[in-house]
Coordinates of C-alpha atoms in Angstrom, one line a residue:
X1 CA -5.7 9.3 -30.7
X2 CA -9.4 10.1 -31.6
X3 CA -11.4 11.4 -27.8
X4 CA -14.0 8.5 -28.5
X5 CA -11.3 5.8 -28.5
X6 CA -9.1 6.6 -25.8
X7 CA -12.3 6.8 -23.5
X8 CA -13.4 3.4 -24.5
X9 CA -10.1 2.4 -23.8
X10 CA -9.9 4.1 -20.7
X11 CA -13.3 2.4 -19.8
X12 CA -12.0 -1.1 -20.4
X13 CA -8.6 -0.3 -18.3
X14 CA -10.4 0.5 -15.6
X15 CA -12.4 -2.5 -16.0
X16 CA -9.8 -4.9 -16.1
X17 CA -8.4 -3.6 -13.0
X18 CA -11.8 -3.7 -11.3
X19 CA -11.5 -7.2 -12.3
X20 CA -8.3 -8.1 -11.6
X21 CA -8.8 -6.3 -7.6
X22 CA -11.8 -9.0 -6.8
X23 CA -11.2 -12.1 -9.3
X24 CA -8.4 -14.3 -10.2
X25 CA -7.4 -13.5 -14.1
X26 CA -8.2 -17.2 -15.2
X27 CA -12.1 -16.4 -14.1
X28 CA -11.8 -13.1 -15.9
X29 CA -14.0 -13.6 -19.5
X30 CA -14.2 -10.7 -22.2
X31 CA -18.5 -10.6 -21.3
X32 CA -17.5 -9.8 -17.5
X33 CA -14.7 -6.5 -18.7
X34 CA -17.3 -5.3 -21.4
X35 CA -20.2 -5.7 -18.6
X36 CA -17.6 -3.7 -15.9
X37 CA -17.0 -1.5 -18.7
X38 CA -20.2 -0.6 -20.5
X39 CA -18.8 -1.1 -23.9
X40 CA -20.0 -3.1 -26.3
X41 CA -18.5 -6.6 -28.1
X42 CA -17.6 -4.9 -30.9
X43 CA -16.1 -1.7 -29.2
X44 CA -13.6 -3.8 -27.2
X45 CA -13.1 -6.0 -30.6
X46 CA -12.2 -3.4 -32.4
X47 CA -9.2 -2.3 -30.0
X48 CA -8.3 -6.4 -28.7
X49 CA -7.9 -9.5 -29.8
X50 CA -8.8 -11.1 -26.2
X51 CA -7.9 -10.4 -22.8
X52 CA -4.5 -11.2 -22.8
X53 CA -4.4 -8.3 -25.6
X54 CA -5.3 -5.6 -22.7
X55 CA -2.4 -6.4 -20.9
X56 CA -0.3 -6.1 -24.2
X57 CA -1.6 -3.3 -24.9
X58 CA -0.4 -1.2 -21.6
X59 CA 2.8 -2.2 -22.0
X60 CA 2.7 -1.5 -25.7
X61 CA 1.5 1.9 -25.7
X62 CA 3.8 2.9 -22.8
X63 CA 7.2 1.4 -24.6
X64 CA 5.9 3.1 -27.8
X65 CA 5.6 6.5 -26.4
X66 CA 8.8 6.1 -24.5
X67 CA 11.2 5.5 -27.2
X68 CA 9.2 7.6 -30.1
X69 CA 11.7 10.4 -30.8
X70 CA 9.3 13.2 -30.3
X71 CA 7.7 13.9 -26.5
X72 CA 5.2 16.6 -25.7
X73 CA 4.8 17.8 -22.1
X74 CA 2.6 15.7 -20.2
X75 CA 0.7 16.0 -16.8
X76 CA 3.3 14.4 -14.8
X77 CA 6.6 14.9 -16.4
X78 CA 8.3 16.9 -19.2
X79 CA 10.9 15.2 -21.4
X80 CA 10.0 17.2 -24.2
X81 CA 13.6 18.9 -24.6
X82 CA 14.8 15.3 -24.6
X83 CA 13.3 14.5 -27.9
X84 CA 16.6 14.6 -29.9
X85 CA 19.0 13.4 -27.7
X86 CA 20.4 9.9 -26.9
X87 CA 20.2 9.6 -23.0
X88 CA 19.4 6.2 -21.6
X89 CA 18.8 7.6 -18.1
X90 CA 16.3 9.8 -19.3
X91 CA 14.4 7.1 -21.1
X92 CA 15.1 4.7 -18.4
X93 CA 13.6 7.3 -16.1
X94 CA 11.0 7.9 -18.3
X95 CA 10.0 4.5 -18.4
X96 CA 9.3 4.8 -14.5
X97 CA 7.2 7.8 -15.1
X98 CA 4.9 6.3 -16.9
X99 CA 4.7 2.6 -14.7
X100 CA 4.2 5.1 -11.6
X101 CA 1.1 7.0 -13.7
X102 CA -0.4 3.6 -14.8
X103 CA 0.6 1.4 -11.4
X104 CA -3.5 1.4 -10.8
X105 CA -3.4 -1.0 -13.8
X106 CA 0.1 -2.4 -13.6
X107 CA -0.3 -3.5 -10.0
X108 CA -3.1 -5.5 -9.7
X109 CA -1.5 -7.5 -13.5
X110 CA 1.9 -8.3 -11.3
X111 CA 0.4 -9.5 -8.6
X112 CA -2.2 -12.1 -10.4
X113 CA 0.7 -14.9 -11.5
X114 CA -0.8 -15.7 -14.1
X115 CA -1.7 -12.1 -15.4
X116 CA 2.1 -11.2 -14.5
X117 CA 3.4 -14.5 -16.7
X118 CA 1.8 -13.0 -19.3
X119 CA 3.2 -9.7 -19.4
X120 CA 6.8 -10.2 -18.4
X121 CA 7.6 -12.0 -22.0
X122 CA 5.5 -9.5 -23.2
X123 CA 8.0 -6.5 -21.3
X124 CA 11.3 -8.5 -22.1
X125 CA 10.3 -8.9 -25.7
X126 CA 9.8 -4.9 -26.0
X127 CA 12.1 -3.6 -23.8
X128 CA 14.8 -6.2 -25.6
X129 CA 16.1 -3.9 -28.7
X130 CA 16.7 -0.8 -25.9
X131 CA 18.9 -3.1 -23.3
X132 CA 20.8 -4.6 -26.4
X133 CA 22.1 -1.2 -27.6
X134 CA 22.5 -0.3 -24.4
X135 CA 24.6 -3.5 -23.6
X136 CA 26.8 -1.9 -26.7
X137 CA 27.1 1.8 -25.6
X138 CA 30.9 2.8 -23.9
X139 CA 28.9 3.2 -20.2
X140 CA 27.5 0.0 -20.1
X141 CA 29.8 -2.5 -22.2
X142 CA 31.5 -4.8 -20.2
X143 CA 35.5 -5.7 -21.3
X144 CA 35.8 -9.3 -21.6
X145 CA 31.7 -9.9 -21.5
X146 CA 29.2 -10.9 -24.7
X147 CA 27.1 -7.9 -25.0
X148 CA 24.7 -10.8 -25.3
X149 CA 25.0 -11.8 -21.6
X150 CA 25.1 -8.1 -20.8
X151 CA 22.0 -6.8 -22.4
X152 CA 20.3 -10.1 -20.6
X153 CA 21.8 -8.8 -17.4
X154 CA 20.7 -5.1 -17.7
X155 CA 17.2 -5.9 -19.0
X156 CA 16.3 -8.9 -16.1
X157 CA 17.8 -6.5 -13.9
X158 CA 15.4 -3.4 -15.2
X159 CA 12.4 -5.8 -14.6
X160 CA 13.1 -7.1 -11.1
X161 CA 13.5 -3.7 -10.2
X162 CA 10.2 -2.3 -11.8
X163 CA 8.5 -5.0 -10.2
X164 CA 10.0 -4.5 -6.7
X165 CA 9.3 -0.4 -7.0
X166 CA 5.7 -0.7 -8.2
X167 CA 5.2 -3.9 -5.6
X168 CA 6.9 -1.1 -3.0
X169 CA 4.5 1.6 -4.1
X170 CA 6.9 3.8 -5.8
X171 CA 8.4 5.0 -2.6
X172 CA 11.6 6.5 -4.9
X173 CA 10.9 8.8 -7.7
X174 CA 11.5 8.1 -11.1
X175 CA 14.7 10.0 -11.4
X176 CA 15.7 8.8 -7.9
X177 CA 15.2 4.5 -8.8
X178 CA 16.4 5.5 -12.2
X179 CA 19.2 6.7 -11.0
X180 CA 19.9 3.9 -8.5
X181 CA 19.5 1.0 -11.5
X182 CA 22.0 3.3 -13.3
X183 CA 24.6 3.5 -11.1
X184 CA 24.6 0.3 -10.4
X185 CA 26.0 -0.8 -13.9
X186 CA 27.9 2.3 -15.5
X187 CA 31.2 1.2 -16.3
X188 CA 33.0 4.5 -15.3
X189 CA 31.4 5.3 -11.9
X190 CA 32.2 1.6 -10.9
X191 CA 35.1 1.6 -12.1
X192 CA 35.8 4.9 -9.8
X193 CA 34.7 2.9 -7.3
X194 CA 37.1 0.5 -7.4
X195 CA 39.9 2.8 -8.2

């Protein structure tokens, strides 16, 4: 991404959660994030649609990144040797990463009601196709159970838990909560549980 965009991005982020810390997100306009920001109309046009469109756009650009099949090494994690292999605990661990790096922005959005109804369609919509083949894998699949009813299971149960851990502060790492969510559904470690 060219230096000049992601700054202007960056600028109307931090804006947004400016906003979002001192006003309900209904009051919240476009003219208040560009003043916050110091961009202008046709910078923030030119990356969103409207306001809602910021929030889209975090989640977007994280769920994006998470699933591309090539990572670099980044300032808080390196999942670059990951790139070619199919592990839904790294990516689900992954996935917290980057929630823990953003949580500045991601915080102040689930704790607005109305800012958090409009990003938790938004998640569920994204993180849908990665909790349906995961629904399907040997791990997860449930004898006896629509993989329909257990990709709804597995992704409702990935948000509540997001939510909780970021509401928490993100006392547990990222491989630590991963971990946790993970264990709680793997078929074979609850089978050998109950064994």
């Amino acid at each position: 991404m060219d230096r000049r965009i992601a700054k202007s991005k960056r600028a109307i982020y931090g804006a947004f959660k400016t906003l979002l810390d001192s006003h309900p997100y209904p009051k919240i306009t476009v003219e208040m994030v560009l003043g916050e920001a110091k961009v202008a109309r046709s910078t923030f046009y030119a990356h969103f649609k409207n306001k809602d469109d910021v929030i889209f756009s975090l989640s977007d650009h994280i769920v994006s990144h998470v699933f591309d099949s090539k990572h670099t090494k980044e300032d808080s994690h390196d999942f670059s040797y990951y790139s070619y292999t199919y592990d839904p605990e790294v990516e689900i661990t992954h996935l917290f990463y980057h929630f823990r790096d953003d949580k500045g922005l991601f915080v102040p959005i689930i704790r607005s009601q109305e800012a958090r109804n409009i990003l938790l369609p938004h998640l569920r919509e994204r993180f849908a196709p990665f909790f349906d083949h995961l629904a399907l894998t040997r791990n997860y699949r449930k004898e006896g159970v629509p993989s329909g009813i257990t990709s709804c299971i597995l992704l409702e149960s990935f948000i509540g838990l997001l939510l909780h851990w970021l509401e928490k502060d993100c006392l547990a790492s990222p491989e630590g909560i991963a971990s946790y969510y993970c264990k709680s559904f793997r078929y074979k470690e609850n089978y050998a549980t109950r064994a």
